[in-house]
Short mmCIF file of C-alpha atoms in Angstrom, two decimals:
data_model
loop_
_atom_site.label_atom_id
_atom_site.label_comp_id
_atom_site.label_asym_id
_atom_site.label_seq_id
_atom_site.Cartn_x
_atom_site.Cartn_y
_atom_site.Cartn_z
CA MET A 1 140.56 -1.20 49.18
CA PHE A 2 142.01 0.15 45.93
CA LYS A 3 141.22 -3.12 44.17
CA GLN A 4 137.62 -2.99 45.47
CA SER A 5 137.28 0.56 44.16
CA LEU A 6 138.46 -0.52 40.73
CA ILE A 7 135.93 -3.35 40.72
CA ALA A 8 133.13 -0.96 41.67
CA VAL A 9 134.09 1.45 38.89
CA ALA A 10 134.21 -1.42 36.42
CA LEU A 11 130.74 -2.56 37.43
CA VAL A 12 129.30 0.91 36.97
CA SER A 13 130.99 1.05 33.57
CA VAL A 14 129.37 -2.22 32.57
CA PHE A 15 125.93 -0.99 33.61
CA SER A 16 126.40 2.39 31.95
CA GLN A 17 127.30 0.77 28.64
CA GLY A 18 124.20 -1.39 28.78
CA VAL A 19 126.19 -4.63 28.64
CA MET A 20 123.95 -7.57 29.47
CA ALA A 21 123.28 -11.18 28.65
CA SER A 22 122.67 -11.67 24.95
CA ASP A 23 119.18 -13.07 25.53
CA SER A 24 118.15 -10.29 27.94
CA LYS A 25 115.24 -8.01 27.08
CA GLY A 26 116.94 -5.22 29.02
CA GLN A 27 117.52 -3.95 32.53
CA ILE A 28 115.02 -2.85 35.17
CA LEU A 29 116.31 -0.61 37.95
CA VAL A 30 115.11 -1.54 41.44
CA LEU A 31 115.30 1.13 44.15
CA LEU A 32 115.48 -0.13 47.73
CA SER A 33 116.10 1.49 51.09
CA SER A 34 119.45 1.30 52.84
CA GLU A 35 117.81 1.45 56.25
CA SER A 36 116.22 -0.99 58.68
CA GLU A 37 115.19 1.20 61.65
CA MET A 38 112.44 3.80 61.27
CA GLN A 39 111.79 6.72 63.59
CA LEU A 40 108.33 6.99 65.10
CA GLN A 41 106.77 9.68 67.26
CA GLU A 42 108.27 10.47 70.69
CA GLY A 43 111.71 9.15 69.71
CA LYS A 44 110.52 5.57 69.41
CA THR A 45 111.58 3.28 66.58
CA ILE A 46 110.51 0.16 64.70
CA SER A 47 112.48 -2.37 62.68
CA THR A 48 111.62 -2.34 58.98
CA GLY A 49 112.96 -3.11 55.51
CA TYR A 50 111.49 -4.35 52.23
CA TYR A 51 108.45 -6.63 52.19
CA LEU A 52 109.41 -10.07 50.94
CA ASN A 53 106.56 -10.54 48.48
CA GLU A 54 106.43 -6.92 47.33
CA PHE A 55 110.02 -7.19 46.16
CA GLY A 56 110.27 -10.86 45.30
CA VAL A 57 107.03 -11.58 43.45
CA PRO A 58 107.44 -8.77 40.87
CA ALA A 59 111.19 -9.47 40.68
CA ASP A 60 110.47 -13.10 39.87
CA ALA A 61 107.98 -12.09 37.16
CA PHE A 62 110.46 -9.67 35.58
CA ILE A 63 113.27 -12.24 35.60
CA GLN A 64 111.05 -14.95 34.13
CA ALA A 65 110.02 -12.53 31.39
CA GLY A 66 113.68 -12.08 30.43
CA TYR A 67 114.68 -8.86 32.16
CA GLU A 68 117.77 -8.28 34.28
CA LEU A 69 117.45 -6.47 37.60
CA VAL A 70 119.93 -3.83 38.74
CA LEU A 71 119.60 -3.13 42.46
CA ALA A 72 120.39 0.23 44.04
CA THR A 73 120.17 1.73 47.52
CA PRO A 74 121.19 5.19 48.74
CA LYS A 75 124.34 3.84 50.45
CA GLY A 76 125.08 0.93 48.11
CA ASN A 77 124.60 -1.60 50.89
CA ALA A 78 122.57 -4.82 51.19
CA PRO A 79 118.86 -4.15 51.74
CA VAL A 80 117.13 -5.86 54.66
CA VAL A 81 113.88 -7.80 54.61
CA ASP A 82 111.18 -6.74 57.07
CA GLN A 83 110.64 -9.82 59.20
CA LYS A 84 106.96 -8.91 59.53
CA SER A 85 106.61 -9.82 55.86
CA VAL A 86 108.14 -13.29 56.20
CA THR A 87 104.80 -15.04 56.51
CA THR A 88 102.78 -17.29 54.28
CA ASP A 89 99.89 -14.81 54.57
CA TYR A 90 101.38 -13.02 51.56
CA PHE A 91 101.96 -16.19 49.57
CA GLY A 92 98.51 -17.74 49.51
CA GLY A 93 99.35 -19.78 52.60
CA SER A 94 102.14 -21.63 50.79
CA ALA A 95 105.40 -22.13 52.68
CA ALA A 96 106.94 -23.61 49.53
CA GLU A 97 106.13 -20.50 47.48
CA MET A 98 107.49 -18.23 50.18
CA GLN A 99 110.72 -20.22 50.24
CA ARG A 100 110.94 -20.10 46.44
CA ILE A 101 110.65 -16.31 46.44
CA LYS A 102 113.32 -16.09 49.15
CA GLU A 103 115.62 -18.07 46.85
CA VAL A 104 114.76 -15.86 43.89
CA ILE A 105 115.81 -12.76 45.85
CA ALA A 106 118.97 -14.42 47.19
CA ALA A 107 120.05 -15.21 43.62
CA ILE A 108 119.65 -11.68 42.22
CA PRO A 109 123.12 -10.28 41.36
CA GLY A 110 124.04 -7.48 43.77
CA ILE A 111 121.57 -8.39 46.50
CA ASP A 112 124.37 -8.45 49.08
CA ASP A 113 126.16 -5.34 47.77
CA THR A 114 123.98 -3.05 45.69
CA LEU A 115 125.07 -0.10 43.65
CA SER A 116 124.63 3.26 45.33
CA LEU A 117 122.30 5.88 43.89
CA ARG A 118 125.33 7.99 43.06
CA GLU A 119 126.88 5.11 41.10
CA ILE A 120 123.59 4.66 39.23
CA LEU A 121 123.47 8.33 38.31
CA ASP A 122 127.13 8.41 37.32
CA GLY A 123 126.63 5.35 35.13
CA GLY A 124 123.70 6.91 33.26
CA LEU A 125 120.04 5.97 33.15
CA ALA A 126 119.35 5.57 29.43
CA GLN A 127 119.79 1.79 29.43
CA TYR A 128 117.06 1.05 31.97
CA LYS A 129 113.70 0.01 30.58
CA ALA A 130 111.77 0.65 33.80
CA VAL A 131 112.19 1.45 37.48
CA PHE A 132 110.56 -0.48 40.33
CA ILE A 133 110.24 0.49 44.01
CA PRO A 134 109.15 -2.28 46.42
CA GLY A 135 107.34 -1.50 49.64
CA GLY A 136 107.82 -1.99 53.31
CA HIS A 137 108.03 1.14 55.47
CA ALA A 138 111.75 1.61 54.78
CA PRO A 139 111.29 3.93 51.74
CA LEU A 140 109.85 6.52 54.15
CA ILE A 141 113.28 6.77 55.75
CA ASP A 142 115.64 7.49 52.87
CA LEU A 143 113.85 7.45 49.50
CA ALA A 144 110.96 9.91 49.89
CA ASN A 145 113.28 12.73 50.97
CA ASN A 146 116.19 11.88 48.66
CA PRO A 147 117.20 14.32 45.87
CA GLU A 148 119.10 11.52 44.07
CA VAL A 149 115.90 9.49 43.93
CA GLY A 150 114.28 12.63 42.56
CA LYS A 151 116.81 12.85 39.73
CA ILE A 152 116.33 9.19 38.86
CA LEU A 153 112.53 9.38 38.81
CA THR A 154 112.61 12.62 36.81
CA HIS A 155 114.49 10.76 34.06
CA PHE A 156 111.87 8.00 33.89
CA ASN A 157 109.04 10.53 33.94
CA ALA A 158 110.57 12.70 31.22
CA ASN A 159 111.16 9.66 29.01
CA ALA A 160 107.78 8.03 29.71
CA LYS A 161 109.40 4.83 30.98
CA PRO A 162 107.38 2.51 33.24
CA THR A 163 107.69 3.65 36.85
CA ALA A 164 106.25 1.13 39.31
CA ALA A 165 105.89 1.19 43.09
CA ILE A 166 103.91 -0.93 45.52
CA CYS A 167 102.39 -0.47 48.99
CA HIS A 168 104.70 2.02 50.77
CA GLY A 169 107.04 2.21 47.77
CA PRO A 170 105.04 5.04 46.14
CA ILE A 171 106.15 7.36 48.96
CA ALA A 172 109.45 7.60 47.03
CA LEU A 173 107.50 9.47 44.35
CA LEU A 174 107.65 12.51 46.64
CA ALA A 175 111.38 12.84 45.94
CA PRO A 176 111.21 14.63 42.55
CA GLN A 177 110.20 18.04 43.83
CA GLN A 178 112.13 21.19 44.68
CA ASN A 179 112.89 20.35 48.31
CA PRO A 180 111.76 16.84 49.31
CA MET A 181 113.58 17.00 52.65
CA ALA A 182 111.68 20.12 53.71
CA PHE A 183 108.39 18.62 52.56
CA GLN A 184 108.94 15.49 54.64
CA GLN A 185 109.97 17.53 57.67
CA GLY A 186 106.79 19.54 57.32
CA LEU A 187 104.79 16.32 57.32
CA ILE A 188 106.51 15.21 60.51
CA GLU A 189 105.98 18.58 62.17
CA GLN A 190 102.41 18.84 60.86
CA THR A 191 102.97 22.29 59.36
CA ASN A 192 100.81 21.62 56.27
CA PRO A 193 103.72 21.69 53.77
CA LYS A 194 103.21 22.30 50.05
CA ALA A 195 104.97 20.27 47.39
CA SER A 196 106.89 22.49 44.98
CA ASP A 197 107.29 21.58 41.29
CA TRP A 198 106.24 17.98 41.97
CA ILE A 199 106.36 16.08 38.68
CA TYR A 200 103.49 13.75 39.63
CA ALA A 201 101.01 16.44 40.69
CA GLY A 202 97.55 15.42 39.47
CA TYR A 203 98.54 11.86 38.56
CA LYS A 204 96.15 9.11 39.53
CA MET A 205 97.96 6.84 41.99
CA THR A 206 97.57 4.67 45.04
CA ILE A 207 99.53 3.75 48.15
CA PHE A 208 98.87 1.88 51.41
CA SER A 209 95.58 3.46 52.46
CA ASN A 210 94.97 5.43 55.64
CA SER A 211 92.62 2.74 56.93
CA GLU A 212 95.15 -0.02 56.21
CA GLU A 213 97.85 2.06 57.90
CA ALA A 214 95.64 2.51 60.95
CA VAL A 215 95.39 -1.27 61.29
CA PHE A 216 99.18 -1.58 61.05
CA GLU A 217 99.72 1.23 63.56
CA GLY A 218 97.31 -0.50 65.92
CA SER A 219 99.74 -3.42 66.07
CA LEU A 220 102.55 -1.26 67.45
CA ASN A 221 101.47 -1.35 71.10
CA GLY A 222 100.72 2.36 71.30
CA LYS A 223 103.59 3.59 69.09
CA LYS A 224 102.61 6.13 66.44
CA LEU A 225 103.92 6.73 62.92
CA GLN A 226 105.31 10.18 62.17
CA TYR A 227 102.79 10.58 59.33
CA TYR A 228 100.52 8.47 57.13
CA PRO A 229 101.80 8.01 53.56
CA GLY A 230 98.31 8.27 52.04
CA GLN A 231 97.80 11.67 53.62
CA ALA A 232 101.25 12.77 52.44
CA MET A 233 100.60 11.81 48.83
CA GLN A 234 97.22 13.54 48.77
CA GLN A 235 98.68 16.66 50.34
CA ALA A 236 101.41 16.75 47.70
CA GLY A 237 98.77 16.73 44.96
CA GLY A 238 98.29 13.07 44.10
CA ASN A 239 94.88 11.98 42.79
CA MET A 240 94.53 9.08 45.19
CA GLN A 241 92.57 5.98 44.15
CA TYR A 242 91.79 3.23 46.68
CA ALA A 243 90.02 -0.10 46.63
CA ALA A 244 88.69 -2.03 49.61
CA ASP A 245 91.32 -2.69 52.27
CA TRP A 246 93.56 -5.71 51.73
CA THR A 247 92.39 -6.28 48.15
CA SER A 248 94.55 -6.06 45.04
CA ASN A 249 94.47 -2.61 43.46
CA VAL A 250 96.76 -1.26 40.74
CA VAL A 251 96.36 2.26 39.37
CA VAL A 252 97.90 3.25 36.04
CA ASP A 253 98.31 6.82 34.84
CA ARG A 254 100.64 7.35 31.89
CA GLU A 255 103.98 5.78 32.82
CA LEU A 256 103.14 5.53 36.52
CA ILE A 257 102.02 2.15 37.91
CA THR A 258 101.20 1.98 41.63
CA GLY A 259 99.90 -0.85 43.82
CA GLN A 260 97.95 -0.26 47.03
CA ASN A 261 99.11 -3.06 49.31
CA PRO A 262 101.02 -6.36 49.50
CA PHE A 263 98.20 -8.19 47.74
CA SER A 264 98.73 -6.08 44.61
CA ASP A 265 102.08 -7.73 43.81
CA LYS A 266 101.10 -9.99 40.89
CA ALA A 267 98.82 -7.43 39.24
CA LEU A 268 101.47 -4.72 39.45
CA ALA A 269 104.10 -6.97 37.86
CA ALA A 270 101.70 -7.87 35.07
CA GLU A 271 101.00 -4.21 34.32
CA VAL A 272 104.71 -3.38 34.17
CA LEU A 273 105.31 -6.23 31.73
CA LYS A 274 102.31 -5.09 29.67
CA GLN A 275 103.77 -1.60 29.32
CA LEU A 276 107.22 -2.97 28.48
CA ALA A 277 105.76 -5.23 25.80
CA ALA A 278 104.01 -2.25 24.21
CA GLU A 279 107.24 -0.31 23.72
#
């Protein structure tokens, strides 16, 4: 155990010093959920995790462009793929492409043992060129209400570094406010909560739309989500921008880059790389 602790400290030290492969263009921080079971209304639950393409397609684009990915979860554990996303529907019908993206994810350093958010904060954030938050419903569980996520995103906002999130990933943008836990609880209890000192108030952004969410909820055999992310973002003060359901849509406002749904994966990655190239 002591030896493992030393190794963990050494890894954080490496990341904090910005040590990387000599041909690397820099590091991109990827925030993922630690959880795989989401609470619904009436005490019911649903299995969840990250969406395969929403994580893997942008990750592949970043790696091919020469960036290194540093993975982090609240607990520092291995993130879980949402099995609902393991379908060729999100890969143009290609089983070969889906398998390739699976292999890309499996080869990312730290995929089986990520850094924790605390380790990321302790190691410093200056070395990261951008931050990326994949979707899947899991970010609703432990990113949207997380003050450590709030500290991380506040750094990227204050330094105008590309901040990208796709599908349900943008719900994590609710974290950098005065009391994200209370805001989320208010959403669940339907008490019309107000976001306080939210750094993204007024930003143009997108997220999985209410109509898309209604289709998903309709597949749950009568189970109901605790709240709709689109409603939450609008209530917080986001300037929500949507395209037709199930079509690619990426919204850019200053450093913030958000994608509406799984089909926005390639366009979102391209916009992140465009901003990085302009630095």
